[in-house]
Amino acid sequence: MEARRTSRIPIDPKVRQVGFFAPGALRDRSQSGPLGFSSSPPVSNISPTGNSLSPVMIPPPRHASDNFVLSRPLAVPVSDSTLRPPAVEDRMAVGSYDASELLLGTSASSRIGDGEFSEDYSVFFRRSSSGKFASSLPSGGFDSTAMKINPPAVVPAVKKYAAKKPAAVIEKSGGAVAEMQNELPTSSKPLKEKTTKAERRALQESQRAAKAAGKAGGNKPAAASGAATPMKEKASKAVKQVPSSVAASDKKGGERIPEKDKKKDVPPPRMQFDDKNRVEKAKRRAVVKPTEARNRVELFRHLPQYEHGTQLPKLESKFFQLDPVHPAVQKVGFQYLAGDIVGGNARCIAMLRAFQEAIKDYSMPPEKTLARDLTAKISSYVSFLNECRPLSISMGNSIRFLKNRIAKLPLTVSESEAKDALYSDIDRFINEKIVLADKVIVRHAATKIRDGDVLLTYGFSCVVEMTMLYAHELGRQFRVVVVDSHPKFEGQALLRRLVEKGLSCSYTQINAVSYIMHEVTRVFLGAASIFSNGTVYSRVGTACVAMVAHAFRVPVLICCEAYKFHERVQLDSICSNELGDPDVISKVAGRADVNYLDNWRDKENLQLLNLIYDATPSDYVSMIITDYGMVPPTSVPVIVREYREHLWI
Amino acid sequence: MDFQVVVLAGGTSKKLVPLVSKEVPKALLPVANRPVLSYVLELLEHSNLKDLIVVVEGQDAALRVGGWISGAYVDRLHVEVAAVPEDVGTAGALRAIAHHLTANDILVVSGDLVCDVSPGAVAAAHRRHGAAVTAMLCSVPVSGPLESGSSSGKDKTKKPGCCNIIGLDPTKQFLLYIATGPEIERDIRVQKSILRAVGQMEIRADLMDAHLYAFKRAVLQEVLDQKDAFQSLQQDVLPYLVRSQLRSELSLNGAPHTEENGHDKVVPGINQVMLSQLLAKTSTPSFHELYAMGPNGSAPVRRTHKCCVYIASQDKYCARLNSIQAFSDINRDVIGEASHLSGYSFSAQNNIIHPSAELGSKTTVGQNCMLGEGSQLGDKCSVKRSVIGRHCRIGSNVKVVNSVVMNHVTISDGCSIQGSVICSNAQLQERVVLKDCQVGAGFVVTSGSEYKGEFLAKKER
């Protein structure tokens, strides 16, 4: 994980890559600086902007706080090493992945001699950093001539690298480069290939099994819910089974029959809404018949399409036909649908409160066990809520918590005791995971606000607001820039409240963010979720703000409660997102005369896309402030893994 | 089921006097040859509401309605027919059956409603806001015969008496003001506090209270208990709730608060405040909540309750049979523009002629007409936009335009009927000319007479 991350050096925003660039070329541009100081000055001159500027324009660590320097190991070393050559040696000794980076640098210097293979070289070394050193040597198009051209540069580096590798590798790299070249293709290659492949498969399968086992805990109650709500259950089953077979049919590799069987056990990720057959089937079983959304955006067909205009009357007209849903849950669902409740925390709390009410009014039917029947009930509520609006990740997590609690109830416990226990469990969850977590986050985050700071925030995040108010109460002197965006203008409410409390604020739209970023010293953002690769999933526009901040070397701090973390890995905001009402982006608030898009649905070659969330790569995030402290984005999986029990129980 | 349905079917309404009689209470007036109550019952049945309480004024009427319901819906609906004394009003009727009400929310439907708006929509709006009362509003139906311009003009001037003046908030979700009945003539008085809290109020006269309400049971019962003088839901209870929404005197409204607090005592006080702030900031509060918040945004200091509305969209049909004019309008619409409500299948000529009806030679039945079972028409008759009931005997050379002819009516040769309602068992002798008349049940119109805009009914009633 670490190695991969470092190899993904953030693209320096000043060296913007436009068009098609080979990964190697990219790499040696950004990397040639550190080593090029002695061997290849021309290279560093050629490289367009970033590195030629860096010696001059190294931003003095604006914030003396150590946390930032530590939490941003990526941006800092590059500029550091250009300044102080000795640092390079230190770094090489410290971590293996740093050494590999240096190797990449050398490959860049070798480029002077032979420009063609430098790319291969970097490929090879990048692979080597991922631990498959020997096996990838031949396949990487390794060329002995390349090694010979600049042995002084490569060999020592390899040595250093190899010092942390198994002995066999040391032997090979011990200067006899030619030998290495001869040996590898013949003997080691096929053998190693096979073992690695097998290993890989074994690993994959064990992981899959583990995953299935893990998910089974969450899915079992849902599967067991059968009896009470046959129709919904069917629907949900359909949804569940759909992608599994899709995935299986996608694997047209042919000979993998056992693989297919295994795939069936894997809980499929999500319903893909662009698979016609499956959607048809799901539709037939759906509680409310969804209507075909017109003018769907091609790239986002797989997401549940936004159908508010038709969904609300449909739900309304079926109000009495649907399976009985507890009034409190109904209320919350309609509030989601109407947009009365927005925001991960609020939606989650509202849902949990509704479940509390439902549990309070729940009475176990005879001949049933509480755990099963209540789980079924909760599942039917959840599917109702999901129909009103796709669940947020925070909600998903808290549902998981609740079901887990229900499943863990001892069989001997009486009904009223169980209900009381669940009631107080939900209270505890809200209290500890949301309210107290917010408090802790606020305390942590406030330490990052100093006198004279200019803070920027985007949209509205409850924690960020509380942080600012808390820091203001502490007497810190700072200014706030509220960046906002169409169509929700959530920042305006925030701005109003901040100004009321006496903070000095600026307000701007997101299109002016690069203009205002000059004066900003810190960016505070909220998040809907953080994935285990450190990707921040948040209100659309957040990624843009974070990237601009990164370009201006302004630290980006994400405030997010740990209960919103998710073990999923997401690289983009396409494969999983939520679609909003396309109509709202065709209108301008308060300007009825701007009506050029009024009948856009009739135009076949026009699609409007209103995405709700976007994904910010972890590269642009300096620090995540969570209830377990302030951590770099790389630590998210640790929290997800280590505190899982702590989180869900 | 957390919604209980009460259908207020009324008794023998005075407004509809020549049409209704002891034999035919209001609920059983035929609309396209079906009792008007069946439209409500089928609407409810369609929404899967099968446990109903039908309240009828007067013992006799209750027996008749009950008899009809048990005959028509014996295996489909579970209906309880309750009789209340006459002239107690809608509020009184609810008061009389209050002990039957157990569910948290009560859906009150007027039995004379002919509409295709799903009651679920009202219930959903009610549920969403946790309102004390939710009323359905619909646009005022077009009244008067479409053809004759002069009479429609006259009817329009008659009409405003039954529609409402309604004040809405900018989101069109809350009811801020409602004037009904005689109040419309007076000045509009709006409380400052409401205006101050909302900021903006939209006053509309083109909406009509459709008499479909969702009440919180506790609220309804408390109001009925406390205010003995309240007679009518529409004219007393609803305006009272709307007026007092920001200074709620309902003790029950406060009850949930204390109950909640009782549970939340587990949580330390400061967290409670934080939690409420958390929720308040991210959700868009209604003006009620803002008002209740008080100046410092802390715990609610003022008690409020919400009065919501659900405004039916323009393309839905919604009308109430509460006047003679409305009766002919609804009859016209149900076989005309709102034909989906009638539940009949129309022929290619866009009319309904029962297979057992007999038509003489050169007789034409135009569009949007309905001919009941076993009716006979002589030669050279012409029927346009009219409903003719069962077993009518109509002679030759009769013109029937824009009229409703109920069952077992005898119309002799050469009559001309326009814009009229002829009740069951009436008899029209030869060459009678009627325009905009109502002929009571069993009345005999002597031959050759001409009437215009008159009630013709037996004296003894």
Short mmCIF file of C-alpha atoms in Angstrom, two decimals, chain A residues 16 54 98 106 108 148 179 189 203 237 291 303 327 343 377 397 399 456 484 513 532 580 596 607:
data_model
loop_
_atom_site.label_atom_id
_atom_site.label_comp_id
_atom_site.label_asym_id
_atom_site.label_seq_id
_atom_site.Cartn_x
_atom_site.Cartn_y
_atom_site.Cartn_z
CA ARG A 16 -0.02 20.14 -16.09
CA SER A 54 11.15 24.90 -7.09
CA ASP A 98 12.26 5.92 -1.30
CA THR A 106 18.57 7.51 -12.17
CA ALA A 108 15.91 9.64 -15.90
CA LYS A 148 25.86 -1.03 -18.95
CA GLU A 179 24.49 -12.78 -15.69
CA LYS A 189 10.92 -16.73 -15.44
CA LEU A 203 -4.33 -14.67 -2.30
CA LYS A 237 -33.01 -10.54 -3.64
CA THR A 291 -40.42 5.29 -14.62
CA LEU A 303 -26.64 4.77 -11.35
CA PRO A 327 -45.11 6.37 10.58
CA GLY A 343 -26.41 16.00 4.98
CA LYS A 377 -38.71 -5.12 9.65
CA ASN A 397 -22.86 2.11 8.26
CA ILE A 399 -27.79 0.33 9.59
CA LEU A 456 -11.66 28.49 3.32
CA ASP A 484 -20.44 28.09 -2.50
CA VAL A 513 -11.88 29.74 -6.02
CA SER A 532 -9.97 3.11 2.50
CA GLY A 580 -29.70 14.74 -8.40
CA TYR A 596 -33.06 28.81 -22.11
CA GLN A 607 -28.55 15.60 -21.28
#
